[in-house]
PDB file of C-alpha atoms in Angstrom:
ATOM      1  CA  UNK A  12      83.789  51.190 158.761  1.00 83.00           C
ATOM      2  CA  UNK A  13      84.459  54.784 159.752  1.00 91.00           C
ATOM      3  CA  UNK A  14      84.140  57.818 157.541  1.00 95.00           C
ATOM      4  CA  UNK A  15      85.880  61.052 158.483  1.00 96.00           C
ATOM      5  CA  UNK A  16      84.793  64.409 157.113  1.00 95.00           C
ATOM      6  CA  UNK A  17      86.874  67.532 157.698  1.00 95.00           C
ATOM      7  CA  UNK A  18      85.634  71.086 157.604  1.00 94.00           C
ATOM      8  CA  UNK A  19      86.926  74.549 158.370  1.00 95.00           C
ATOM      9  CA  UNK A  20      89.907  74.878 156.077  1.00 92.00           C
ATOM     10  CA  UNK A  21      90.472  77.912 153.932  1.00 97.00           C
ATOM     11  CA  UNK A  22      92.533  81.040 153.628  1.00 97.00           C
ATOM     12  CA  UNK A  23      93.989  82.992 156.540  1.00 97.00           C
ATOM     13  CA  UNK A  24      96.557  85.696 156.947  1.00 98.00           C
ATOM     14  CA  UNK A  25      99.782  85.338 158.865  1.00 98.00           C
ATOM     15  CA  UNK A  26      98.948  85.737 162.527  1.00 98.00           C
ATOM     16  CA  UNK A  27      95.344  84.770 161.977  1.00 98.00           C
ATOM     17  CA  UNK A  28      93.319  81.784 163.129  1.00 98.00           C
ATOM     18  CA  UNK A  29      91.376  78.898 161.689  1.00 98.00           C
ATOM     19  CA  UNK A  30      89.480  76.049 163.289  1.00 97.00           C
ATOM     20  CA  UNK A  31      89.296  72.619 161.728  1.00 98.00           C
ATOM     21  CA  UNK A  32      86.682  70.057 162.644  1.00 97.00           C
ATOM     22  CA  UNK A  33      86.501  66.361 161.916  1.00 97.00           C
ATOM     23  CA  UNK A  34      83.309  64.352 162.224  1.00 96.00           C
ATOM     24  CA  UNK A  35      83.369  60.566 162.349  1.00 95.00           C
ATOM     25  CA  UNK A  36      80.456  58.443 161.261  1.00 93.00           C
ATOM     26  CA  UNK A  37      79.818  54.807 160.449  1.00 91.00           C
ATOM     27  CA  UNK A  38      79.689  51.513 162.245  1.00 89.00           C
ATOM     28  CA  UNK A  39      81.877  51.477 165.331  1.00 90.00           C
ATOM     29  CA  UNK A  40      81.662  51.586 169.098  1.00 89.00           C
ATOM     30  CA  UNK A  41      84.617  53.713 170.103  1.00 91.00           C
ATOM     31  CA  UNK A  42      87.513  55.574 168.562  1.00 92.00           C
ATOM     32  CA  UNK A  43      90.523  55.670 170.814  1.00 93.00           C
ATOM     33  CA  UNK A  44      92.836  57.912 168.833  1.00 95.00           C
ATOM     34  CA  UNK A  45      91.987  60.936 166.700  1.00 95.00           C
ATOM     35  CA  UNK A  46      94.270  63.522 165.296  1.00 96.00           C
ATOM     36  CA  UNK A  47      95.525  65.627 162.453  1.00 98.00           C
ATOM     37  CA  UNK A  48      98.342  65.258 159.960  1.00 98.00           C
ATOM     38  CA  UNK A  49      99.326  67.687 157.254  1.00 98.00           C
ATOM     39  CA  UNK A  50     101.143  67.518 153.962  1.00 98.00           C
ATOM     40  CA  UNK A  51     102.686  70.536 152.327  1.00 97.00           C
ATOM     41  CA  UNK A  52     103.414  70.513 148.623  1.00 96.00           C
ATOM     42  CA  UNK A  53     106.532  68.517 147.901  1.00 96.00           C
ATOM     43  CA  UNK A  54     106.872  67.287 151.472  1.00 97.00           C
ATOM     44  CA  UNK A  55     105.974  64.172 153.394  1.00 97.00           C
ATOM     45  CA  UNK A  56     102.885  63.917 155.522  1.00 97.00           C
ATOM     46  CA  UNK A  57     103.624  64.857 159.122  1.00 98.00           C
ATOM     47  CA  UNK A  58     101.879  64.638 162.446  1.00 98.00           C
ATOM     48  CA  UNK A  59     100.326  67.876 163.685  1.00 98.00           C
ATOM     49  CA  UNK A  60      98.512  66.740 166.809  1.00 98.00           C
ATOM     50  CA  UNK A  61      96.760  63.701 168.164  1.00 96.00           C
ATOM     51  CA  UNK A  62      94.940  62.701 171.299  1.00 95.00           C
ATOM     52  CA  UNK A  63      93.782  59.431 172.737  1.00 93.00           C
ATOM     53  CA  UNK A  64      90.836  58.425 174.815  1.00 89.00           C
ATOM     54  CA  UNK A  65      92.955  58.555 177.946  1.00 89.00           C
ATOM     55  CA  UNK A  66      93.587  62.252 177.442  1.00 88.00           C
ATOM     56  CA  UNK A  67      97.171  62.020 176.257  1.00 95.00           C
ATOM     57  CA  UNK A  68      98.007  64.689 173.670  1.00 97.00           C
ATOM     58  CA  UNK A  69     100.977  64.999 171.365  1.00 97.00           C
ATOM     59  CA  UNK A  70     101.874  68.029 169.256  1.00 98.00           C
ATOM     60  CA  UNK A  71     104.490  68.591 166.623  1.00 98.00           C
ATOM     61  CA  UNK A  72     107.167  70.944 167.941  1.00 98.00           C
ATOM     62  CA  UNK A  73     106.370  73.398 165.169  1.00 98.00           C
ATOM     63  CA  UNK A  74     102.812  73.955 166.410  1.00 98.00           C
ATOM     64  CA  UNK A  75     103.220  73.801 170.180  1.00 98.00           C
ATOM     65  CA  UNK A  76     101.752  76.856 171.847  1.00 98.00           C
ATOM     66  CA  UNK A  77      99.795  77.799 168.729  1.00 98.00           C
ATOM     67  CA  UNK A  78      97.522  74.844 167.963  1.00 98.00           C
ATOM     68  CA  UNK A  79      95.101  73.122 170.308  1.00 98.00           C
ATOM     69  CA  UNK A  80      93.451  69.789 169.659  1.00 97.00           C
ATOM     70  CA  UNK A  81      90.237  68.846 171.398  1.00 96.00           C
ATOM     71  CA  UNK A  82      87.619  66.169 171.114  1.00 92.00           C
ATOM     72  CA  UNK A  83      83.903  65.784 171.575  1.00 87.00           C
ATOM     73  CA  UNK A  84      83.641  62.071 172.196  1.00 79.00           C
ATOM     74  CA  UNK A  85      79.870  62.176 172.553  1.00 80.00           C
ATOM     75  CA  UNK A  86      79.617  63.375 168.968  1.00 82.00           C
ATOM     76  CA  UNK A  87      82.729  61.594 167.676  1.00 89.00           C
ATOM     77  CA  UNK A  88      84.409  64.800 166.665  1.00 93.00           C
ATOM     78  CA  UNK A  89      87.903  66.206 166.868  1.00 95.00           C
ATOM     79  CA  UNK A  90      88.786  69.842 166.478  1.00 97.00           C
ATOM     80  CA  UNK A  91      92.000  71.704 165.800  1.00 98.00           C
ATOM     81  CA  UNK A  92      92.175  75.357 166.794  1.00 98.00           C
ATOM     82  CA  UNK A  93      95.025  77.005 164.944  1.00 98.00           C
ATOM     83  CA  UNK A  94      96.197  80.409 166.167  1.00 98.00           C
ATOM     84  CA  UNK A  95      99.061  82.661 165.181  1.00 98.00           C
ATOM     85  CA  UNK A  96      99.248  80.974 161.813  1.00 98.00           C
ATOM     86  CA  UNK A  97     102.469  81.076 159.840  1.00 98.00           C
ATOM     87  CA  UNK A  98     103.049  80.725 156.121  1.00 97.00           C
ATOM     88  CA  UNK A  99     104.743  77.379 156.760  1.00 97.00           C
ATOM     89  CA  UNK A 100     101.433  76.049 158.119  1.00 98.00           C
ATOM     90  CA  UNK A 101     100.131  76.027 154.556  1.00 98.00           C
ATOM     91  CA  UNK A 102      99.254  72.426 153.727  1.00 98.00           C
ATOM     92  CA  UNK A 103      96.474  69.943 153.230  1.00 98.00           C
ATOM     93  CA  UNK A 104      95.299  68.854 156.662  1.00 98.00           C
ATOM     94  CA  UNK A 105      94.041  65.311 157.143  1.00 98.00           C
ATOM     95  CA  UNK A 106      91.980  64.026 160.018  1.00 97.00           C
ATOM     96  CA  UNK A 107      92.707  60.494 161.076  1.00 95.00           C
ATOM     97  CA  UNK A 108      91.320  57.964 163.484  1.00 96.00           C
ATOM     98  CA  UNK A 109      92.976  54.859 164.861  1.00 95.00           C
ATOM     99  CA  UNK A 110      92.368  52.026 167.295  1.00 94.00           C
ATOM    100  CA  UNK A 111      88.735  51.877 166.322  1.00 93.00           C
ATOM    101  CA  UNK A 112      86.700  49.286 168.162  1.00 93.00           C
ATOM    102  CA  UNK A 113      83.864  47.783 166.157  1.00 90.00           C
ATOM    103  CA  UNK A 114      82.690  45.337 168.785  1.00 89.00           C
ATOM    104  CA  UNK A 115      84.588  42.305 167.607  1.00 89.00           C
ATOM    105  CA  UNK A 116      87.726  43.702 166.092  1.00 90.00           C
ATOM    106  CA  UNK A 117      90.062  46.669 166.124  1.00 90.00           C
ATOM    107  CA  UNK A 118      90.882  48.494 162.934  1.00 87.00           C
ATOM    108  CA  UNK A 119      92.471  51.652 161.639  1.00 88.00           C
ATOM    109  CA  UNK A 120      93.950  54.018 160.798  1.00 94.00           C
ATOM    110  CA  UNK A 121      91.312  55.727 158.708  1.00 95.00           C
ATOM    111  CA  UNK A 122      91.834  59.050 156.939  1.00 97.00           C
ATOM    112  CA  UNK A 123      89.628  61.919 155.889  1.00 97.00           C
ATOM    113  CA  UNK A 124      89.767  63.405 152.415  1.00 96.00           C
ATOM    114  CA  UNK A 125      91.804  66.416 153.538  1.00 96.00           C
ATOM    115  CA  UNK A 126      91.134  70.132 153.710  1.00 97.00           C
ATOM    116  CA  UNK A 127      93.363  72.860 152.340  1.00 97.00           C
ATOM    117  CA  UNK A 128      94.773  75.497 154.681  1.00 98.00           C
ATOM    118  CA  UNK A 129      96.537  78.413 153.044  1.00 98.00           C
ATOM    119  CA  UNK A 130      98.263  81.109 155.065  1.00 98.00           C
ATOM    120  CA  UNK A 131      99.224  84.249 153.198  1.00 96.00           C
ATOM    121  CA  UNK A 132     101.340  87.199 154.248  1.00 88.00           C
TER     122      UNK A 132
END
């Protein structure tokens, strides 16, 4: 099993920055996909950014050029640097991990508990 714990959410002003971190722990050998989704009030959960172990990265069009996802595979962490924040970035941000190899089986996706990001003008 994998547990994901997010940190770094909070309040920022329009144009400001926040950095989210996600730490994975538990019983596994490798995590091949990590990323971030978000869910604004009254809306569906949507992909923000994800990266895989091969280095492929995907961003939502709405965050391209403003958000950067990175990973620290040695420490099983994924980070999301969010710059030039907009009010529409306000949402609960969820870390997720997928294609998790536990030595005898693959499993996933697994989700963190979520962290609130609020951007005010």
